[in-house]
Tab-separated table of C-alpha atoms in Angstrom:
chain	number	residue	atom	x	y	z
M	10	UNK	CA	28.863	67.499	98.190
M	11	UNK	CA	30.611	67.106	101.706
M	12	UNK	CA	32.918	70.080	103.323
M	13	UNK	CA	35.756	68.820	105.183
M	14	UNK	CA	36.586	70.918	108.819
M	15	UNK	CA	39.868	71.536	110.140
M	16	UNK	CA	40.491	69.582	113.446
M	17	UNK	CA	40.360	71.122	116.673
M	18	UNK	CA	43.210	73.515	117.295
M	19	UNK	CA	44.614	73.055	113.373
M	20	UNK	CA	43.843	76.431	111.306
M	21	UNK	CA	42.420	76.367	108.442
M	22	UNK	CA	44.974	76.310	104.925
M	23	UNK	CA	45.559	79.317	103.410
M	24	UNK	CA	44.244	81.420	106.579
M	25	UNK	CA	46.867	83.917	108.564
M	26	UNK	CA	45.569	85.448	111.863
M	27	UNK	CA	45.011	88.519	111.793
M	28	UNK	CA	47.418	90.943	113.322
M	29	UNK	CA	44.915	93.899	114.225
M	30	UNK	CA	44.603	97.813	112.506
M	31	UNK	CA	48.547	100.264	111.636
M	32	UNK	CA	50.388	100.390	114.825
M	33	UNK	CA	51.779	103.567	114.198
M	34	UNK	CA	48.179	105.784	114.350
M	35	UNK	CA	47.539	105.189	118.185
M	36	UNK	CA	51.479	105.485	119.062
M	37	UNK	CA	51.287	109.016	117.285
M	38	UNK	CA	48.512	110.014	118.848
M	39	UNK	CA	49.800	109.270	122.149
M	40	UNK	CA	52.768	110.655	121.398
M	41	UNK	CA	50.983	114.311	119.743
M	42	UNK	CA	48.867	114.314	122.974
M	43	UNK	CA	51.504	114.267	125.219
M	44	UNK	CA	53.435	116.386	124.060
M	45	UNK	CA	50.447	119.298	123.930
M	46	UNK	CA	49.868	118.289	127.586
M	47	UNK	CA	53.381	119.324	128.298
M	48	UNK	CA	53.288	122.349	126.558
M	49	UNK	CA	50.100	123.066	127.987
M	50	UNK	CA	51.390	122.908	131.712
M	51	UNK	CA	54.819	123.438	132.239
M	52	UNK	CA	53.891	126.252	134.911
M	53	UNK	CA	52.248	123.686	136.839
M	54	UNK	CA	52.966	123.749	140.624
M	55	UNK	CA	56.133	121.239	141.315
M	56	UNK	CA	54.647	118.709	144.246
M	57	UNK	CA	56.256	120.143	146.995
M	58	UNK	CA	55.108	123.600	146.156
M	59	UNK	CA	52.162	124.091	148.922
M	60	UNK	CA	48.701	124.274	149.300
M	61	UNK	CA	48.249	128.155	148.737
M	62	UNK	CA	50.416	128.467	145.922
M	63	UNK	CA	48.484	125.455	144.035
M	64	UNK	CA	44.896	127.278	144.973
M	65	UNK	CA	46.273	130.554	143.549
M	66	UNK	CA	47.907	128.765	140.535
M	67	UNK	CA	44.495	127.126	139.935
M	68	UNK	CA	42.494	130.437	140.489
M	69	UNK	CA	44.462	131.909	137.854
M	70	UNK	CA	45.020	129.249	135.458
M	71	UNK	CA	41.617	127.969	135.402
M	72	UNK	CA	41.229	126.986	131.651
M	73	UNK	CA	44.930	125.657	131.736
M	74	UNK	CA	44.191	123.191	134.120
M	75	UNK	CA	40.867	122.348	132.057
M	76	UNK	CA	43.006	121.588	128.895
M	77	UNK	CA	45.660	120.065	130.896
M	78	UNK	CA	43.060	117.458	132.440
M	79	UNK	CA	41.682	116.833	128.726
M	80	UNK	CA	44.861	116.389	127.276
M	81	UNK	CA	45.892	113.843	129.711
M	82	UNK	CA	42.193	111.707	129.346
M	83	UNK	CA	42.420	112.079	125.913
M	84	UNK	CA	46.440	110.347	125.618
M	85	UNK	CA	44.872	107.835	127.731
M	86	UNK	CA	42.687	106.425	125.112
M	87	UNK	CA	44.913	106.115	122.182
M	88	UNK	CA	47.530	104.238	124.851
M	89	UNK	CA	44.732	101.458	125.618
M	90	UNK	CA	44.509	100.956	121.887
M	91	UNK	CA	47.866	100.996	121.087
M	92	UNK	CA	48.079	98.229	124.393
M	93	UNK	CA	45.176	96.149	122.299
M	94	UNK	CA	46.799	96.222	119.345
M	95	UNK	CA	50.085	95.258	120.470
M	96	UNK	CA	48.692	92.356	122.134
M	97	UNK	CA	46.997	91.235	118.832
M	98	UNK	CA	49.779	91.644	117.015
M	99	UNK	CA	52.220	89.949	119.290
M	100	UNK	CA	49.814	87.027	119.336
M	101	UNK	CA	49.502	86.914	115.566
M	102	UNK	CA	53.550	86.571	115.671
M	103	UNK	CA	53.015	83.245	117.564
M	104	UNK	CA	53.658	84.814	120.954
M	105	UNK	CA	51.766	82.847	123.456
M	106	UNK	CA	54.523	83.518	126.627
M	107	UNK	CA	52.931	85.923	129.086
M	108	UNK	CA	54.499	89.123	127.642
M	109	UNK	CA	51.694	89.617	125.155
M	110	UNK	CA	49.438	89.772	128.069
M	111	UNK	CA	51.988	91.756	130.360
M	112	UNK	CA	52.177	94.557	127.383
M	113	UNK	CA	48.027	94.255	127.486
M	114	UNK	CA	47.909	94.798	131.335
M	115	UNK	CA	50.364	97.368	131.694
M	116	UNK	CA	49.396	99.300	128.812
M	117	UNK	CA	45.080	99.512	129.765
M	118	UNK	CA	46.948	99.965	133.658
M	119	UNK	CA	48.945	103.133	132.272
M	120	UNK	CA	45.744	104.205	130.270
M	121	UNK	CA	43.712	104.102	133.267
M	122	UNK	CA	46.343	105.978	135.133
M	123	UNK	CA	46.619	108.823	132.812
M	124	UNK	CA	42.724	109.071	133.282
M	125	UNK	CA	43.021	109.013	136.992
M	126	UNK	CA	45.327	111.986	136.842
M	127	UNK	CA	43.293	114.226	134.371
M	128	UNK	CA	39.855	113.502	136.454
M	129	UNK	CA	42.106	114.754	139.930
M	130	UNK	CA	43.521	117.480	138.194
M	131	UNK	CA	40.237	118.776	136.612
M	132	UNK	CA	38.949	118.467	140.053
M	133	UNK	CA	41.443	120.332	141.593
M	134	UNK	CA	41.226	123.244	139.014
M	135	UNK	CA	37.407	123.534	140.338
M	136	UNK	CA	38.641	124.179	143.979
M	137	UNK	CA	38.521	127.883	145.235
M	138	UNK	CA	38.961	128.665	148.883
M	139	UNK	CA	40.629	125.325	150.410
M	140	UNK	CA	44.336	124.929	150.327
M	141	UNK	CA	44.784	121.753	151.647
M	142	UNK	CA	42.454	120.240	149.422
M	143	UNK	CA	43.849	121.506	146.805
M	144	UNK	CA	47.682	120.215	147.656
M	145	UNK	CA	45.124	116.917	148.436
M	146	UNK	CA	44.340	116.323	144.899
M	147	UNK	CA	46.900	117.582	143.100
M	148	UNK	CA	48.973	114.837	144.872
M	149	UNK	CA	46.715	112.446	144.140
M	150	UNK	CA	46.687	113.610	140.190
M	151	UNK	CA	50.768	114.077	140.439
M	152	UNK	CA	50.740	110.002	141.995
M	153	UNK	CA	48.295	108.883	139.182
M	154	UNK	CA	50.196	110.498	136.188
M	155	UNK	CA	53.615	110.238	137.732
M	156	UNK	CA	54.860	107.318	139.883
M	157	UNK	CA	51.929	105.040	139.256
M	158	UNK	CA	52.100	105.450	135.463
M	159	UNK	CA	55.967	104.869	135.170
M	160	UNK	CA	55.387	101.552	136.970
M	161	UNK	CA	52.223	100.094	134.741
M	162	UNK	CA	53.839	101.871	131.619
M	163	UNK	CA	56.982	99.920	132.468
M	164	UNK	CA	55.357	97.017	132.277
M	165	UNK	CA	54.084	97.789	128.670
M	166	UNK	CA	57.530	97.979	128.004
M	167	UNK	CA	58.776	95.455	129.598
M	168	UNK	CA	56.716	92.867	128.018
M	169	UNK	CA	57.777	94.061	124.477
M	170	UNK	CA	61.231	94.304	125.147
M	171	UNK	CA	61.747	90.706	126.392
M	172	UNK	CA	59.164	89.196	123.879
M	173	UNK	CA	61.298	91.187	121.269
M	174	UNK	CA	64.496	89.889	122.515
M	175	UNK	CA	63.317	86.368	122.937
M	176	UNK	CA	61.768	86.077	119.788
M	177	UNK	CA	63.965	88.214	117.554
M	178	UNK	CA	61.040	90.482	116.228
M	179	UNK	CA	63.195	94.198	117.599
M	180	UNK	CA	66.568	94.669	117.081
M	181	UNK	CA	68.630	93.776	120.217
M	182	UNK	CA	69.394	97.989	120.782
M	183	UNK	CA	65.925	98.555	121.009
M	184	UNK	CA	64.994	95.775	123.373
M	185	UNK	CA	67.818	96.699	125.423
M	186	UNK	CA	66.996	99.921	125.435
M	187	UNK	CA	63.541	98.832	126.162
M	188	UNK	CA	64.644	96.960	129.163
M	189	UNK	CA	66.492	99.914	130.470
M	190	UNK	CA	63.581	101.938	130.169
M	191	UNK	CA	61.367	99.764	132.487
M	192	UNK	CA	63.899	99.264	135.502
M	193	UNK	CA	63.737	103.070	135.271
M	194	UNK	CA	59.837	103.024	135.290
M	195	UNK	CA	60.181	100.644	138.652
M	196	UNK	CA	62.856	102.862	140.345
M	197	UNK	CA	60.886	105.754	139.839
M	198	UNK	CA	58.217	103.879	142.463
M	199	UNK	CA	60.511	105.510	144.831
M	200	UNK	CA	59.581	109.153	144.069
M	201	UNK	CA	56.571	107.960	146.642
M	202	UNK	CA	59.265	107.714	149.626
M	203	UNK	CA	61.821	110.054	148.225
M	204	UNK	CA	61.486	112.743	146.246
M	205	UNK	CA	64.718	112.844	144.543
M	206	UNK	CA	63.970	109.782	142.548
M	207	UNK	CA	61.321	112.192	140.783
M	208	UNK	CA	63.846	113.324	138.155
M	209	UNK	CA	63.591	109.730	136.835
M	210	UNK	CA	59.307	110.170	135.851
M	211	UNK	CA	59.839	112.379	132.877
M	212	UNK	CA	62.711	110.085	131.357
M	213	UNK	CA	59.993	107.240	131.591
M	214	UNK	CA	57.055	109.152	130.230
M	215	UNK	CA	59.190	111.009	127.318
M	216	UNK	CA	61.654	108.600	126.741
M	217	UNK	CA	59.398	105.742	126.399
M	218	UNK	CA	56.695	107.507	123.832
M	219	UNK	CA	59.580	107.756	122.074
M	220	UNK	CA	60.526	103.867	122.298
M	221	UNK	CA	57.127	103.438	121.499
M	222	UNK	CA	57.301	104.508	118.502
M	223	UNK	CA	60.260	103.077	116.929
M	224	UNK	CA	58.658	100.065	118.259
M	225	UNK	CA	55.619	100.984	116.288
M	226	UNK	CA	57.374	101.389	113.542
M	227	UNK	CA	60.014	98.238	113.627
M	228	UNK	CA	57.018	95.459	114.928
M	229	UNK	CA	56.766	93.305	111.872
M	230	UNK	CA	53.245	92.377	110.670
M	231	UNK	CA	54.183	88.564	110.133
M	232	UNK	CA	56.727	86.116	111.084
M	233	UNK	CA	59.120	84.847	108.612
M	234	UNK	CA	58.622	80.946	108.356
M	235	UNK	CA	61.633	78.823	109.401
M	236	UNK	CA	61.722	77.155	106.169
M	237	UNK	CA	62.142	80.604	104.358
């Protein structure tokens, strides 16, 4: 009895690839996370507050900025899936353009950013008698989780919306709206030469969970076939 092998680069009859674990679960839990790290620190020191009033604030919010720094390691982990999966699934839609991989590397970039900020603001929380290094890091946690994540997160989004738009998986309000969202994420950038352009970071960070997860929930599974 022989078996017969597909050819190189044909897939086997009858097989569909696979388009990776629910969407929706990681884009949640993103979504629940960051919203409890808002809650969680709204009192936080604005960046141009200075060094002595982000010492005292850490003195006496000690456990606040412990839960704060969590909060914001722990979003970071369901966003790097959510990046994975998206990637899968685009590819299992036929997408081999680069915005499957653009929505993998800005998505595992935003993750990592959102990591970078909790580690600098847990380490911040731990300083006691130094005010500049205390301004010192949390800038360096407000650049991580502010400016720096808008940009890589806009890149997530960027490479859904035009992979969307292209290939007709979103409807054209979403990609649009999806397209809107990462120019914003870009502009923001500027918040790092003027600070004015920091009213734009929470549009990108809240605005876009949100897109995230209508895009979680509109993503289609399979593509219909053209002969449907």
């Amino acid at each position: 009895m022989s078996t017969v092998s597909a050819a190189p680069g044909v897939k086997a009859p009858g097989r569909r690839p696979q388009s990776g674990p629910p969407l929706l679960a990681p884009v949640l839990a993103f979504a629940g996370l960051t919203i409890a790290y808002v809650v969680a620190n709204r009192a936080t020191p604005h960046p141009d507050a200075s060094g002595l009033a982000v010492l005292e604030y850490a003195r006496s919010h000690g456990t606040t900025i412990k839960v704060g720094a969590f909060l914001l390691v722990a979003s970071a982990v369901p966003l790097a899936l959510t990046a994975a999966v998206l990637y899968r699934r685009l590819r299992a839609l036929g997408i081999t353009a680069p915005g499957s991989a653009i929505t993998l590397v800005g998505g595992v970039s935003a993750a990592g950013a959102l990591s970078l900020s909790g580690m600098f603001t847990w380490t911040g929380g731990r300083v006691e008698t130094d005010p500049a290094l205390a301004r010192a890091l949390a800038d360096l946690g407000f650049v991580a989780g502010g400016p720096a994540f808008g940009a890589m997160f806009a890149l997530l989004v960027a490479g859904i919306s035009v992979t969307g738009l292209l290939a007709g998986l979103l409807p054209r309000a979403v990609t649009w709206t999806g397209l809107v969202l990462a120019a914003v994420g870009m502009v923001a950038l500027l918040t790092l030469l003027a600070s004015p352009f920091g009213f734009l970071l929470p549009v990108v960070r809240f605005g876009g969970t949100v897109w995230l997860v209508a895009v979680a929930a509109l993503l289609p599974r399979t593509r219909p076939s053209r002969h449907q």
